[in-house]
Tab-separated table of C-alpha atoms and ligand atoms in Angstrom:
chain	number	residue	atom	x	y	z
A	1	MET	CA	36.626	138.951	-15.445
A	2	TYR	CA	35.099	142.300	-13.982
A	3	ALA	CA	32.456	144.540	-15.016
A	4	ALA	CA	32.073	147.835	-13.767
A	5	LEU	CA	28.340	148.358	-12.911
A	6	ILE	CA	26.277	151.308	-11.309
A	7	THR	CA	24.506	149.996	-8.658
A	8	GLY	CA	22.873	152.417	-6.640
A	9	LYS	CA	23.076	156.513	-6.370
A	10	GLU	CA	26.897	157.385	-6.546
A	11	THR	CA	28.354	153.750	-6.334
A	12	VAL	CA	30.143	152.197	-8.972
A	13	GLU	CA	30.978	148.598	-8.237
A	14	LEU	CA	33.371	145.950	-9.952
A	15	VAL	CA	31.577	142.879	-10.014
A	16	GLU	CA	33.056	139.538	-11.355
A	17	PHE	CA	31.307	137.595	-14.191
A	18	PRO	CA	32.211	134.305	-15.591
A	19	ASP	CA	34.275	135.101	-18.788
A	20	PRO	CA	31.686	135.619	-21.689
A	21	THR	CA	31.627	132.826	-24.593
A	22	PRO	CA	29.324	133.276	-27.748
A	23	PRO	CA	25.748	132.330	-28.104
A	24	ASP	CA	24.738	130.541	-31.375
A	25	ALA	CA	23.772	133.935	-32.801
A	26	GLY	CA	26.286	135.712	-31.087
A	27	VAL	CA	29.815	136.949	-30.770
A	28	VAL	CA	32.194	137.916	-27.798
A	29	VAL	CA	34.162	141.061	-28.371
A	30	ASP	CA	37.214	142.376	-26.648
A	31	ILE	CA	36.453	145.892	-25.903
A	32	ALA	CA	38.792	148.146	-26.654
A	33	PHE	CA	37.304	151.566	-25.291
A	34	CYS	CA	34.164	152.314	-23.704
A	35	GLY	CA	32.713	155.722	-23.455
A	36	ILE	CA	30.805	157.228	-20.950
A	37	CYS	CA	27.461	158.583	-21.781
A	38	GLY	CA	24.935	161.094	-20.345
A	39	THR	CA	22.826	158.339	-19.424
A	40	ASP	CA	25.433	156.502	-17.355
A	41	ILE	CA	25.767	159.991	-15.540
A	42	HIS	CA	22.031	160.645	-14.538
A	43	ALA	CA	21.992	156.701	-13.436
A	44	TYR	CA	25.051	157.159	-11.212
A	45	GLN	CA	23.448	160.765	-9.971
A	46	SER	CA	19.846	159.409	-9.386
A	47	GLY	CA	20.156	156.205	-8.307
A	48	THR	CA	17.427	155.255	-10.543
A	49	PRO	CA	17.414	151.364	-11.431
A	50	TYR	CA	19.900	150.729	-14.420
A	51	ARG	CA	19.654	148.304	-16.994
A	52	PRO	CA	23.138	146.797	-16.842
A	53	SER	CA	23.491	145.721	-20.314
A	54	ILE	CA	23.405	149.674	-21.320
A	55	CYS	CA	25.867	150.241	-18.177
A	56	GLY	CA	28.524	151.650	-20.849
A	57	HIS	CA	26.985	151.494	-24.369
A	58	GLU	CA	29.435	153.236	-26.440
A	59	TRP	CA	32.170	150.665	-27.377
A	60	SER	CA	34.463	149.552	-29.827
A	61	GLY	CA	36.564	146.371	-29.785
A	62	THR	CA	37.781	142.945	-31.765
A	63	VAL	CA	35.552	140.171	-32.856
A	64	SER	CA	37.294	137.076	-30.332
A	65	ALA	CA	35.290	134.295	-30.619
A	66	THR	CA	31.733	133.670	-32.560
A	67	GLY	CA	28.931	131.535	-32.380
A	68	LYS	CA	28.124	128.365	-34.487
A	69	ALA	CA	25.142	130.070	-36.144
A	70	VAL	CA	27.349	133.484	-37.208
A	71	ARG	CA	28.100	134.057	-40.763
A	72	SER	CA	28.636	137.684	-41.055
A	73	LEU	CA	31.656	137.945	-38.711
A	74	THR	CA	34.955	135.902	-37.942
A	75	GLU	CA	37.760	136.465	-35.230
A	76	GLY	CA	39.866	139.926	-35.930
A	77	ASP	CA	36.886	141.952	-37.097
A	78	ARG	CA	36.912	145.480	-35.226
A	79	VAL	CA	33.329	146.116	-34.608
A	80	VAL	CA	31.444	148.900	-33.007
A	81	VAL	CA	28.415	148.434	-30.852
A	82	ALA	CA	25.342	149.396	-32.970
A	83	ALA	CA	21.131	148.641	-32.987
A	84	SER	CA	20.244	145.516	-34.961
A	85	PRO	CA	17.905	146.071	-38.402
A	86	ALA	CA	14.721	145.215	-38.792
A	87	CYS	CA	13.661	141.946	-38.258
A	88	GLY	CA	10.986	141.541	-41.032
A	89	ARG	CA	8.522	139.630	-38.634
A	90	CYS	CA	7.352	141.875	-35.769
A	91	SER	CA	4.368	143.841	-35.569
A	92	ALA	CA	5.703	146.944	-36.934
A	93	CYS	CA	7.486	145.485	-39.484
A	94	GLU	CA	4.453	143.446	-40.754
A	95	ALA	CA	2.786	146.538	-41.122
A	96	GLY	CA	5.339	148.165	-43.006
A	97	LEU	CA	6.979	150.150	-40.178
A	98	ALA	CA	10.451	148.931	-40.505
A	99	ASP	CA	12.121	151.663	-39.552
A	100	ARG	CA	9.849	151.020	-35.976
A	101	CYS	CA	10.696	147.543	-35.939
A	102	GLU	CA	10.191	146.262	-32.101
A	103	ALA	CA	13.300	143.925	-31.906
A	104	ALA	CA	15.567	146.598	-33.391
A	105	PHE	CA	14.453	149.233	-30.840
A	106	LEU	CA	14.707	146.605	-27.626
A	107	SER	CA	18.235	145.899	-29.033
A	108	ALA	CA	19.033	149.875	-29.384
A	109	ILE	CA	17.975	150.065	-25.674
A	110	GLY	CA	19.556	146.977	-24.708
A	111	SER	CA	16.531	145.140	-23.886
A	112	ASP	CA	17.045	142.008	-26.725
A	113	PRO	CA	16.840	138.534	-26.147
A	114	LEU	CA	20.683	137.907	-25.949
A	115	ALA	CA	21.336	141.445	-24.242
A	116	PRO	CA	24.388	140.714	-21.567
A	117	PRO	CA	24.427	140.918	-17.938
A	118	HIS	CA	27.184	143.714	-17.939
A	119	GLY	CA	27.652	146.518	-20.373
A	120	GLY	CA	30.630	147.670	-22.222
A	121	PHE	CA	32.448	148.576	-19.090
A	122	ALA	CA	34.491	145.304	-19.103
A	123	PRO	CA	37.226	143.172	-20.814
A	124	ARG	CA	34.783	141.381	-23.028
A	125	ILE	CA	31.517	141.212	-23.716
A	126	ALA	CA	28.705	138.622	-25.851
A	127	VAL	CA	26.059	140.253	-28.035
A	128	ALA	CA	23.941	139.211	-30.754
A	129	GLU	CA	25.777	138.743	-34.101
A	130	SER	CA	23.028	142.123	-35.354
A	131	ARG	CA	24.408	143.790	-32.405
A	132	VAL	CA	27.528	145.036	-33.799
A	133	VAL	CA	28.716	146.485	-37.128
A	134	LYS	CA	31.728	146.392	-38.871
A	135	THR	CA	34.018	149.670	-37.864
A	136	ASP	CA	35.392	151.647	-41.146
A	137	SER	CA	38.801	150.803	-41.858
A	138	GLY	CA	39.282	154.931	-41.701
A	139	LEU	CA	38.755	154.918	-37.793
A	140	THR	CA	41.218	153.981	-34.677
A	141	ASP	CA	39.324	152.005	-31.846
A	142	GLU	CA	39.483	155.334	-29.945
A	143	GLN	CA	37.400	157.413	-32.927
A	144	ALA	CA	34.942	154.225	-33.327
A	145	ALA	CA	34.214	154.157	-29.518
A	146	GLN	CA	32.544	157.466	-30.516
A	147	VAL	CA	30.683	155.924	-33.349
A	148	GLU	CA	27.586	155.221	-30.845
A	149	PRO	CA	27.015	158.712	-29.460
A	150	ALA	CA	28.236	160.299	-32.808
A	151	THR	CA	25.114	158.075	-34.333
A	152	VAL	CA	22.588	159.383	-31.669
A	153	ALA	CA	23.269	163.112	-33.070
A	154	PHE	CA	23.019	161.715	-36.437
A	155	HIS	CA	20.037	160.171	-36.354
A	156	ALA	CA	18.617	163.425	-34.320
A	157	VAL	CA	19.548	165.689	-37.362
A	158	ARG	CA	18.381	163.046	-40.069
A	159	GLN	CA	14.837	163.155	-38.424
A	160	SER	CA	14.911	167.125	-37.542
A	161	TYR	CA	13.279	169.919	-39.555
A	162	LEU	CA	16.819	171.721	-40.755
A	163	ARG	CA	16.815	173.133	-44.322
A	164	LEU	CA	19.554	174.279	-46.250
A	165	GLY	CA	20.624	177.766	-44.943
A	166	ASP	CA	18.615	177.634	-41.699
A	167	THR	CA	20.030	179.456	-38.250
A	168	ALA	CA	20.313	176.547	-35.898
A	169	VAL	CA	20.914	176.839	-32.575
A	170	ILE	CA	22.403	173.887	-30.216
A	171	GLN	CA	21.417	174.242	-26.961
A	172	GLY	CA	24.470	172.312	-24.580
A	173	ALA	CA	27.758	171.525	-25.953
A	174	GLY	CA	28.564	168.022	-23.973
A	175	PRO	CA	29.643	165.296	-26.309
A	176	ILE	CA	26.088	164.804	-28.035
A	177	GLY	CA	25.750	168.586	-28.556
A	178	LEU	CA	28.691	169.018	-29.811
A	179	GLY	CA	28.333	165.993	-32.139
A	180	THR	CA	24.805	167.586	-33.282
A	181	MET	CA	26.679	170.976	-33.784
A	182	GLN	CA	28.822	168.905	-36.745
A	183	TRP	CA	26.031	167.096	-38.215
A	184	VAL	CA	24.239	170.239	-38.829
A	185	ARG	CA	26.968	172.314	-40.342
A	186	ALA	CA	27.570	169.142	-42.773
A	187	ALA	CA	23.840	169.165	-43.361
A	188	GLY	CA	23.886	172.558	-44.619
A	189	ALA	CA	22.638	175.173	-41.652
A	190	GLY	CA	23.867	178.645	-42.433
A	191	ARG	CA	24.769	180.071	-39.084
A	192	VAL	CA	24.996	177.471	-35.883
A	193	ILE	CA	25.072	178.951	-32.670
A	194	VAL	CA	26.216	177.161	-29.615
A	195	ILE	CA	24.704	177.915	-26.083
A	196	GLU	CA	27.011	176.525	-23.320
A	197	PRO	CA	27.794	177.867	-19.622
A	198	ASN	CA	31.439	175.725	-19.320
A	199	ALA	CA	34.348	177.830	-20.906
A	200	GLU	CA	36.131	174.752	-21.854
A	201	ARG	CA	33.142	173.518	-24.043
A	202	ARG	CA	32.588	176.757	-25.906
A	203	ALA	CA	36.266	176.795	-26.811
A	204	LEU	CA	35.779	173.556	-28.251
A	205	ALA	CA	32.577	174.418	-30.117
A	206	LEU	CA	34.130	177.232	-32.027
A	207	ALA	CA	37.155	175.150	-32.635
A	208	LEU	CA	34.986	172.555	-34.203
A	209	GLY	CA	33.003	174.714	-36.432
A	210	ALA	CA	30.098	176.577	-34.522
A	211	THR	CA	29.749	180.197	-36.146
A	212	ASP	CA	29.057	181.438	-32.724
A	213	VAL	CA	29.174	180.498	-29.001
A	214	VAL	CA	27.406	182.070	-25.941
A	215	GLU	CA	26.801	181.939	-22.640
A	216	PRO	CA	22.974	181.086	-21.569
A	217	GLY	CA	20.773	183.742	-20.609
A	218	ASP	CA	19.706	187.217	-21.846
A	219	GLU	CA	23.079	187.307	-23.738
A	220	ALA	CA	22.163	184.026	-25.773
A	221	SER	CA	18.853	185.524	-26.722
A	222	THR	CA	20.025	188.980	-27.539
A	223	LEU	CA	22.848	187.135	-29.783
A	224	ILE	CA	20.063	185.014	-31.745
A	225	LYS	CA	17.365	188.037	-32.141
A	226	GLU	CA	20.438	190.398	-33.372
A	227	SER	CA	21.137	187.640	-35.968
A	228	THR	CA	17.761	186.820	-37.256
A	229	HIS	CA	16.304	190.413	-37.768
A	230	GLY	CA	14.469	189.879	-34.162
A	231	LEU	CA	12.685	186.581	-35.696
A	232	GLY	CA	14.297	184.075	-33.364
A	233	ALA	CA	15.905	180.829	-34.670
A	234	ASP	CA	15.003	178.710	-37.367
A	235	ILE	CA	15.643	175.468	-35.460
A	236	VAL	CA	16.574	174.716	-31.588
A	237	TYR	CA	18.246	171.641	-30.958
A	238	GLU	CA	17.914	170.703	-27.133
A	239	CYS	CA	21.347	168.578	-25.698
A	240	VAL	CA	21.135	169.550	-22.139
A	241	GLY	CA	19.098	167.171	-21.071
A	242	ARG	CA	17.471	169.088	-18.469
A	243	ALA	CA	13.594	169.773	-18.230
A	244	TRP	CA	13.737	173.627	-17.975
A	245	ALA	CA	15.705	173.576	-21.074
A	246	ILE	CA	12.576	172.667	-23.400
A	247	GLN	CA	10.579	175.459	-22.778
A	248	THR	CA	13.806	177.468	-23.592
A	249	ALA	CA	14.316	175.902	-26.929
A	250	VAL	CA	10.849	176.887	-27.952
A	251	ASP	CA	11.578	180.682	-26.792
A	252	LEU	CA	14.784	180.729	-28.728
A	253	ALA	CA	12.832	179.478	-31.711
A	254	ARG	CA	10.774	181.804	-34.664
A	255	ARG	CA	7.300	181.667	-34.939
A	256	GLY	CA	6.759	178.914	-37.079
A	257	GLY	CA	10.307	177.367	-36.321
A	258	SER	CA	11.039	174.051	-34.803
A	259	ILE	CA	12.718	172.007	-32.174
A	260	CYS	CA	14.436	168.950	-31.877
A	261	LEU	CA	14.625	166.988	-28.142
A	262	ILE	CA	17.732	164.872	-28.306
A	263	GLY	CA	18.926	165.731	-24.515
A	264	VAL	CA	16.811	162.880	-22.093
A	265	PRO	CA	15.752	164.480	-18.617
A	266	ASP	CA	14.837	162.532	-15.904
A	267	THR	CA	12.043	164.425	-14.733
A	268	ASP	CA	8.866	165.679	-16.040
A	269	ALA	CA	9.178	169.353	-17.898
A	270	THR	CA	6.869	172.715	-17.278
A	271	ILE	CA	6.016	173.867	-20.703
A	272	SER	CA	3.771	177.406	-21.417
A	273	PRO	CA	1.844	175.924	-24.113
A	274	ALA	CA	0.183	179.139	-25.213
A	275	VAL	CA	4.214	179.980	-26.597
A	276	TRP	CA	4.003	176.585	-28.589
A	277	LEU	CA	0.459	177.631	-30.335
A	278	VAL	CA	1.569	181.008	-30.684
A	279	LYS	CA	4.442	179.932	-32.460
A	280	GLU	CA	3.115	176.937	-33.889
A	281	ILE	CA	5.909	175.028	-33.212
A	282	ARG	CA	7.242	171.827	-34.706
A	283	MET	CA	8.862	169.385	-32.806
A	284	THR	CA	10.792	166.310	-33.817
A	285	ALA	CA	11.769	163.719	-30.527
A	286	ALA	CA	14.722	161.659	-31.205
A	287	LEU	CA	16.306	158.393	-29.247
A	288	ALA	CA	18.853	156.487	-30.440
A	289	TYR	CA	19.255	155.256	-34.086
A	290	PHE	CA	18.600	152.984	-36.745
A	291	HIS	CA	21.026	150.217	-37.878
A	292	GLU	CA	22.061	151.734	-41.103
A	293	GLU	CA	22.864	154.994	-39.643
A	294	PHE	CA	25.922	153.711	-38.392
A	295	ASP	CA	27.642	153.265	-41.812
A	296	MET	CA	26.423	156.569	-42.963
A	297	ALA	CA	27.859	158.020	-39.567
A	298	MET	CA	31.387	156.643	-39.735
A	299	ARG	CA	31.940	157.037	-43.442
A	300	MET	CA	31.481	161.033	-42.612
A	301	MET	CA	33.552	160.603	-39.441
A	302	ALA	CA	35.872	158.842	-41.461
A	303	ASP	CA	36.210	161.417	-44.296
A	304	GLY	CA	36.555	164.254	-41.623
A	305	ARG	CA	33.497	165.932	-41.798
A	306	VAL	CA	32.791	165.186	-38.267
A	307	LEU	CA	35.521	164.920	-35.429
A	308	VAL	CA	35.417	163.364	-32.729
A	309	GLU	CA	38.716	163.007	-31.495
A	310	PRO	CA	38.744	166.502	-29.953
A	311	LEU	CA	36.106	165.416	-27.902
A	312	HIS	CA	38.010	163.069	-26.233
A	313	THR	CA	39.584	164.610	-23.019
A	314	SER	CA	40.771	161.819	-20.848
A	315	THR	CA	40.736	157.751	-20.656
A	316	ALA	CA	40.231	156.001	-17.053
A	317	SER	CA	40.688	152.607	-16.190
A	318	LEU	CA	37.812	149.890	-14.812
A	319	ALA	CA	38.791	151.173	-11.630
A	320	GLY	CA	38.769	154.684	-11.972
A	321	LEU	CA	35.195	155.046	-13.733
A	322	GLY	CA	33.491	156.101	-10.363
A	323	ASP	CA	35.922	158.977	-9.949
A	324	ALA	CA	35.489	159.716	-13.720
A	325	ILE	CA	31.547	159.622	-13.575
A	326	ALA	CA	31.620	161.753	-10.214
A	327	ASP	CA	33.888	164.490	-11.916
A	328	LEU	CA	31.571	164.897	-15.078
A	329	ALA	CA	28.554	164.706	-12.887
A	330	GLY	CA	29.971	167.318	-10.702
A	331	GLY	CA	29.463	170.482	-13.751
A	332	ALA	CA	32.561	171.697	-13.186
A	333	THR	CA	34.709	169.224	-15.318
A	334	GLN	CA	37.058	170.194	-17.537
A	335	GLN	CA	35.971	166.784	-19.568
A	336	ALA	CA	34.212	166.179	-22.622
A	337	LYS	CA	34.450	162.360	-23.609
A	338	VAL	CA	36.118	160.171	-21.308
A	339	LEU	CA	36.625	157.005	-22.362
A	340	VAL	CA	37.330	153.719	-20.095
A	341	ASN	CA	40.318	151.260	-21.559
A	342	PRO	CA	38.852	148.031	-19.544
A	343	ASN	CA	42.296	146.361	-20.260
A	344	TRP	CA	44.399	148.995	-18.065
A	345	ALA	CA	45.079	147.692	-14.390
B	1	ZN	ZN1	24.282	157.407	-24.719
B	2	ZN	ZN1	10.509	143.930	-37.070
């Protein structure tokens, strides 16, 4: 069996692995689709060593084999990749901080003891039973492949200071920004302004319910000022994932407002602390998700409050993964979410 791995700067290789077998407490999943994440794109661009287990970490599929200790799943169950529930045994759990469970966090970043030697850019994968949750019956496998990134955005919005009626700004309308925008609407924002340089993505944001879309720069600050009586946004979600965008988020927020960091820059950032202090900015940062959030997010995707299929703009084969990532990394891409179908020749 071949899995695609990012093995260096601008390098994607098909690497041969033995056909996976389930560990006692694990399952083998036949992968239906695996999405390309911004993290995959950053790894491809930077060439910094990339953990193989997360090279492709947005997948859906069907259980094809179970280990002998597995109780909650059987062959034929449709599943999505997720984070484990709290273990109840680690130092954080013992301290009553189950939502900070160390084992669950390691699973969310692909570093748990049963982490596979490759990610979801493969026809099959063996993972711990606790790493998957059953797919909501209202979702197709294609929709289900976007549950992981949708849950990243869901978690960020749950962790943020958003209040009913707020004017919220979303910086960046990539798949995470477009997901965040929809959760923010569902959570009761009064006005949702999306800042995005790419015209196709601005159009998609409008179609998915943004109140306003605007290009970055002076035009964006003017629009936000004008729509808030000169005050600035109540809350700004940073979904660009570049270092410069953190200070921009604070610049667009009102005094006493908040920002939420979701995009992951791979360099240090320069900020203007005086502006943060003068505005008394509150900040939340969000990485990954909690186990229980997958069911919550899937329910709201299945009932149509948050749509992911409009984000799915193309499908690639395993052999086409390198070209697909190169296009997404190029900046002028027409794509939003590209899914890989590892069963295509
Ligand atoms: Zn990701
Ligand atoms: Zn724990």
